[in-house]
CSV table of C-alpha atoms in Angstrom, one decimal:
chain,number,residue,atom,x,y,z
A,226,MET,CA,103.7,78.9,109.8
A,227,MET,CA,103.5,75.7,111.8
A,228,THR,CA,100.9,73.4,113.0
A,229,VAL,CA,101.4,73.1,116.8
A,230,ALA,CA,101.9,75.8,119.5
A,231,PHE,CA,105.4,74.6,120.5
A,232,GLU,CA,106.8,74.9,117.0
A,233,ALA,CA,105.0,78.2,116.5
A,234,ASP,CA,107.1,79.7,119.4
A,235,ARG,CA,110.2,79.2,117.3
A,236,PHE,CA,109.1,81.9,114.9
A,237,ARG,CA,108.2,84.5,117.5
A,238,SER,CA,111.5,86.5,117.0
A,239,THR,CA,111.8,86.1,113.2
A,240,ALA,CA,109.0,88.3,111.8
A,241,ALA,CA,111.0,91.5,111.3
A,242,TYR,CA,113.9,89.6,109.8
A,243,TYR,CA,111.7,87.4,107.6
A,244,THR,CA,110.1,90.3,105.7
A,245,ARG,CA,113.4,92.1,105.1
A,246,TYR,CA,115.9,89.3,104.5
A,247,ARG,CA,114.2,86.3,103.0
A,248,VAL,CA,114.4,85.9,99.2
A,249,PRO,CA,111.3,87.8,97.9
A,250,TYR,CA,108.8,86.4,95.4
A,251,PRO,CA,109.1,88.5,92.2
A,252,ASP,CA,106.0,90.2,90.9
A,253,SER,CA,106.7,88.5,87.6
A,254,LEU,CA,106.4,85.0,89.2
A,255,ILE,CA,103.1,86.0,90.9
A,256,GLN,CA,101.7,87.2,87.6
A,257,LYS,CA,102.8,84.0,85.8
A,258,VAL,CA,101.1,81.8,88.4
A,259,ALA,CA,97.9,83.9,88.3
A,260,ILE,CA,97.7,83.6,84.6
A,261,GLU,CA,98.6,79.9,84.4
A,262,THR,CA,95.9,79.0,87.1
A,263,GLY,CA,93.3,81.2,85.5
A,264,PHE,CA,92.8,83.2,88.7
A,265,ARG,CA,90.2,85.9,88.4
A,266,ALA,CA,90.0,89.2,90.4
A,267,GLY,CA,87.7,89.0,93.3
A,268,GLU,CA,88.2,85.2,93.8
A,269,ARG,CA,89.1,83.8,97.2
A,270,LEU,CA,92.7,82.9,97.9
A,271,LEU,CA,94.0,81.3,101.1
A,272,ASP,CA,97.6,82.0,102.1
A,273,LEU,CA,98.2,79.1,104.5
A,274,GLY,CA,101.1,79.5,106.9
A,275,CYS,CA,101.2,83.1,105.7
A,276,GLY,CA,104.0,84.4,107.9
A,277,PRO,CA,104.2,88.2,107.3
A,278,GLY,CA,101.9,87.8,104.4
A,279,GLN,CA,104.1,88.4,101.3
A,280,LEU,CA,102.3,86.0,99.1
A,281,GLY,CA,98.8,86.9,100.0
A,282,ILE,CA,99.5,90.6,99.8
A,283,ALA,CA,101.2,90.2,96.4
A,284,PHE,CA,98.2,88.3,95.0
A,285,ALA,CA,95.8,91.0,96.4
A,286,ARG,CA,97.9,93.8,94.8
A,287,LEU,CA,98.7,92.1,91.4
A,288,ALA,CA,95.7,89.9,90.8
A,289,GLY,CA,92.9,91.4,92.9
A,290,ALA,CA,92.6,88.4,95.1
A,291,ALA,CA,90.2,88.3,98.1
A,292,VAL,CA,92.8,87.1,100.6
A,293,ILE,CA,92.6,85.2,103.8
A,294,GLY,CA,95.9,84.6,105.5
A,295,MET,CA,96.3,82.0,108.3
A,296,ASP,CA,99.3,81.5,110.7
A,297,PRO,CA,99.6,80.3,114.3
A,298,GLU,CA,102.1,83.1,115.3
A,299,PRO,CA,100.5,86.4,116.4
A,300,GLU,CA,103.7,88.4,115.7
A,301,MET,CA,103.7,87.2,112.1
A,302,LEU,CA,100.0,88.2,111.7
A,303,GLU,CA,100.7,91.7,113.1
A,304,ALA,CA,103.5,92.1,110.6
A,305,ALA,CA,101.2,90.9,107.8
A,306,ARG,CA,98.4,93.4,108.7
A,307,GLU,CA,101.0,96.2,108.8
A,308,ALA,CA,102.4,95.2,105.5
A,309,ALA,CA,98.9,95.1,103.9
A,310,ARG,CA,98.2,98.5,105.3
A,311,GLN,CA,101.4,99.9,103.8
A,312,GLU,CA,100.6,98.3,100.4
A,313,GLY,CA,97.1,99.7,100.5
A,314,VAL,CA,95.4,96.3,99.9
A,315,ALA,CA,92.5,94.6,101.7
A,316,ALA,CA,93.4,91.2,103.3
A,317,GLU,CA,92.1,89.3,106.3
A,318,PHE,CA,94.6,87.6,108.5
A,319,ARG,CA,93.5,85.2,111.2
A,320,GLN,CA,95.3,83.0,113.7
A,321,GLY,CA,95.1,79.3,112.8
A,322,SER,CA,96.9,76.4,111.1
A,323,SER,CA,96.3,73.6,108.7
A,324,TYR,CA,94.3,71.9,111.5
A,325,ASP,CA,91.8,74.8,111.4
A,326,LEU,CA,90.7,74.3,107.7
A,327,GLY,CA,86.9,74.4,107.8
A,328,PRO,CA,83.9,74.9,105.5
A,329,GLY,CA,83.8,78.6,106.3
A,330,LEU,CA,87.0,79.2,104.2
A,331,GLY,CA,85.6,77.9,100.9
A,332,PRO,CA,85.1,78.0,98.1
A,333,LEU,CA,88.8,78.6,97.4
A,334,ALA,CA,90.1,79.4,93.9
A,335,LEU,CA,93.7,79.1,95.1
A,336,THR,CA,95.6,78.1,98.1
A,337,VAL,CA,99.2,79.3,98.3
A,338,MET,CA,102.0,78.3,100.7
A,339,GLY,CA,105.4,79.8,100.9
A,340,ARG,CA,108.0,77.5,102.7
A,341,SER,CA,105.3,76.3,105.1
A,342,PHE,CA,104.0,73.0,103.8
A,343,HIS,CA,106.8,70.9,105.4
A,344,TRP,CA,105.5,72.0,108.9
A,345,MET,CA,102.1,70.4,108.2
A,346,ASP,CA,100.5,67.0,108.1
A,347,ARG,CA,100.8,67.1,104.3
A,348,ALA,CA,98.5,64.4,103.3
A,349,GLN,CA,95.7,65.6,105.7
A,350,THR,CA,96.2,69.2,104.6
A,351,LEU,CA,95.7,68.3,100.9
A,352,GLN,CA,92.6,66.2,101.8
A,353,SER,CA,91.1,69.1,103.6
A,354,LEU,CA,91.9,71.5,100.8
A,355,ASP,CA,90.2,69.2,98.3
A,356,SER,CA,86.9,69.7,100.0
A,357,LEU,CA,87.4,73.6,100.1
A,358,THR,CA,88.7,74.2,96.5
A,359,ARG,CA,86.3,75.0,93.7
A,360,ASN,CA,86.4,73.0,90.4
A,361,GLY,CA,89.4,74.2,88.4
A,362,GLY,CA,91.1,75.6,91.5
A,363,ALA,CA,94.6,74.8,92.6
A,364,VAL,CA,97.2,74.6,95.3
A,365,VAL,CA,100.5,76.3,94.7
A,366,LEU,CA,103.7,75.7,96.8
A,367,PHE,CA,106.2,78.5,96.5
A,368,GLY,CA,109.9,78.1,97.3
A,369,ASP,CA,113.4,78.9,96.2
A,370,ARG,CA,116.4,76.9,94.9
A,371,HIS,CA,119.9,78.3,95.3
A,372,ILE,CA,122.5,77.9,92.7
A,373,SER,CA,126.2,78.0,93.6
A,374,CYS,CA,127.8,81.5,93.6
A,375,ALA,CA,131.3,82.4,94.7
A,376,PRO,CA,132.3,83.2,97.4
A,377,ASP,CA,130.4,80.3,99.0
A,378,TRP,CA,128.7,82.1,101.9
A,379,ARG,CA,125.9,79.5,102.0
A,380,GLY,CA,128.2,76.7,102.8
A,381,LEU,CA,129.7,78.8,105.5
A,382,LEU,CA,126.3,79.7,106.9
A,383,ASN,CA,125.2,76.0,106.9
A,384,GLU,CA,128.3,74.9,108.7
A,385,LEU,CA,128.0,77.6,111.4
A,386,SER,CA,124.2,76.9,111.8
A,387,THR,CA,124.9,73.3,112.3
A,388,ARG,CA,127.6,74.1,114.9
A,389,PHE,CA,125.5,76.5,116.9
A,390,SER,CA,122.1,75.0,116.5
A,391,PRO,CA,121.4,71.3,117.3
A,392,GLU,CA,118.0,71.8,115.7
A,393,ARG,CA,119.7,72.6,112.4
A,394,ALA,CA,121.6,69.4,112.4
A,395,ALA,CA,118.4,67.5,113.3
A,396,GLU,CA,116.5,69.1,110.5
A,397,ARG,CA,119.3,68.3,108.0
A,398,ASP,CA,119.3,64.6,109.1
A,399,LYS,CA,115.5,64.5,108.9
A,400,ARG,CA,115.5,65.7,105.3
A,401,ARG,CA,118.2,63.1,104.4
A,402,SER,CA,116.4,60.2,106.1
A,403,ALA,CA,114.7,57.5,104.0
A,404,ASP,CA,111.4,58.4,105.9
A,405,TRP,CA,111.3,61.9,104.5
A,406,ALA,CA,109.2,62.2,101.2
A,407,PRO,CA,109.4,65.3,99.0
A,408,HIS,CA,106.3,67.5,98.6
A,409,GLU,CA,105.8,66.2,95.0
A,410,ALA,CA,105.3,62.7,96.4
A,411,PHE,CA,102.4,63.8,98.6
A,412,LEU,CA,100.9,65.9,95.8
A,413,LEU,CA,101.0,63.0,93.3
A,414,GLU,CA,99.2,60.8,95.7
A,415,SER,CA,96.5,63.5,96.4
A,416,PRO,CA,93.6,64.8,94.3
A,417,PHE,CA,96.0,67.7,93.2
A,418,ASN,CA,98.2,65.4,91.2
A,419,ASP,CA,98.6,67.4,87.9
A,420,LEU,CA,101.8,69.3,88.6
A,421,LEU,CA,103.6,72.2,86.8
A,422,ARG,CA,106.5,74.2,88.1
A,423,ILE,CA,107.1,77.8,87.0
A,424,GLY,CA,110.3,79.6,88.0
A,425,VAL,CA,112.1,82.9,87.7
A,426,VAL,CA,116.0,82.9,88.0
A,427,GLU,CA,117.8,86.0,89.3
A,428,LYS,CA,121.1,87.2,90.5
A,429,ARG,CA,121.0,89.1,93.8
A,430,HIS,CA,123.7,91.1,95.5
A,431,LEU,CA,124.1,90.8,99.3
A,432,THR,CA,126.0,92.4,102.2
A,433,ALA,CA,127.1,90.7,105.5
A,434,ASP,CA,124.1,92.4,107.1
A,435,ASP,CA,121.8,90.7,104.6
A,436,ILE,CA,123.3,87.3,105.4
A,437,VAL,CA,123.1,87.7,109.1
A,438,GLY,CA,119.5,88.9,108.8
A,439,ARG,CA,118.8,85.8,106.6
A,440,ALA,CA,120.2,83.6,109.3
A,441,PHE,CA,118.0,85.2,112.0
A,442,SER,CA,114.9,84.8,109.8
A,443,MET,CA,115.3,81.0,110.0
A,444,SER,CA,113.5,79.0,112.7
A,445,VAL,CA,116.6,77.0,113.7
A,446,THR,CA,118.9,80.0,113.9
A,447,SER,CA,116.4,82.7,115.1
A,448,VAL,CA,117.4,84.8,118.1
A,449,GLN,CA,114.9,82.9,120.2
A,450,ALA,CA,116.1,79.5,119.1
A,451,LEU,CA,119.7,80.3,119.7
A,452,GLY,CA,119.1,82.0,123.0
A,453,GLY,CA,122.3,82.8,124.8
A,454,ARG,CA,124.3,81.6,121.7
A,455,ALA,CA,122.9,84.3,119.4
A,456,LYS,CA,125.6,86.9,119.9
A,457,ALA,CA,128.4,84.3,119.6
A,458,PHE,CA,126.8,83.0,116.4
A,459,GLU,CA,126.5,86.5,114.9
A,460,ALA,CA,130.1,87.3,115.8
A,461,ALA,CA,131.4,84.0,114.3
A,462,LEU,CA,129.3,84.5,111.1
A,463,ARG,CA,130.5,88.1,110.6
A,464,SER,CA,134.2,87.1,111.2
A,465,GLU,CA,134.0,84.2,108.8
A,466,LEU,CA,132.2,86.3,106.2
A,467,ALA,CA,134.9,89.0,106.4
A,468,ALA,CA,137.6,86.4,105.8
A,469,LEU,CA,135.6,85.1,102.8
A,470,SER,CA,135.3,88.5,101.0
A,471,SER,CA,137.6,91.4,101.9
A,472,GLY,CA,135.3,93.8,100.1
A,473,GLY,CA,132.2,92.6,101.8
A,474,ASP,CA,130.5,91.7,98.5
A,475,TYR,CA,128.4,88.5,98.2
A,476,CYS,CA,125.9,87.3,95.7
A,477,GLU,CA,123.4,84.5,95.1
A,478,TYR,CA,121.8,83.0,92.0
A,479,VAL,CA,118.4,81.9,93.1
A,480,GLU,CA,115.3,80.4,91.4
A,481,THR,CA,112.0,81.3,93.0
A,482,PHE,CA,109.3,79.0,91.9
A,483,GLY,CA,105.7,78.1,92.2
A,484,LEU,CA,104.7,74.4,92.1
A,485,ILE,CA,101.2,74.5,90.7
A,486,ALA,CA,99.1,71.4,91.7
A,487,ARG,CA,95.7,70.9,90.1
A,488,ARG,CA,93.2,68.1,89.9
A,489,SER,CA,93.8,65.8,86.9
């Protein structure tokens, strides 16, 4: 999911949590993106920074994609292979990052990335993908946008994450700095500068276990990143969540989206 070995270590303890607790990409979104991009069964798709393989496996299952998934973290790749086996789809998963993009991967009809592009040298990655992508092919960045939902457990989680994880505070400050450019800025300056966003909005119901699992799926608040603070973090989070909702009921309104980038 990242581009250098040191950063990849931060995801070593998150694979099990990632698959179970991260916001999933709905089948309807995958199908809409496949239709919009004109993807055809049997074409080659690269899931770059694939993590446990949700995107690549979904495209193999729903669109008949010939999938190659790449990620630096072996634990994530093992989770992806097991998930593909359980889904009954054929997909190849190999260790590597955006620095390992080479001619042997092409021609690609589609490259998809789920919450991984920000770890990469974004301009260089797009330049490399331009040489590997067939005419009419596309790059699609998948992500999610959260809409306020009472009680505000997300605000609570962000506050506790910043308190317990110095990396969370550093990441927040980085995103707020004048030097940080959004993904759209890099895409518009690349060959893939024809942009279209497709989204699906849903309401999801959560428990305290779901929220704790979500926290441990994040690189900055993973069990490995928190180290000796992990138990105290979990205890504080569960205590604050219980105070927030006596019935233990939480929800989220979330838009999952695909930002489709094609050559103009």
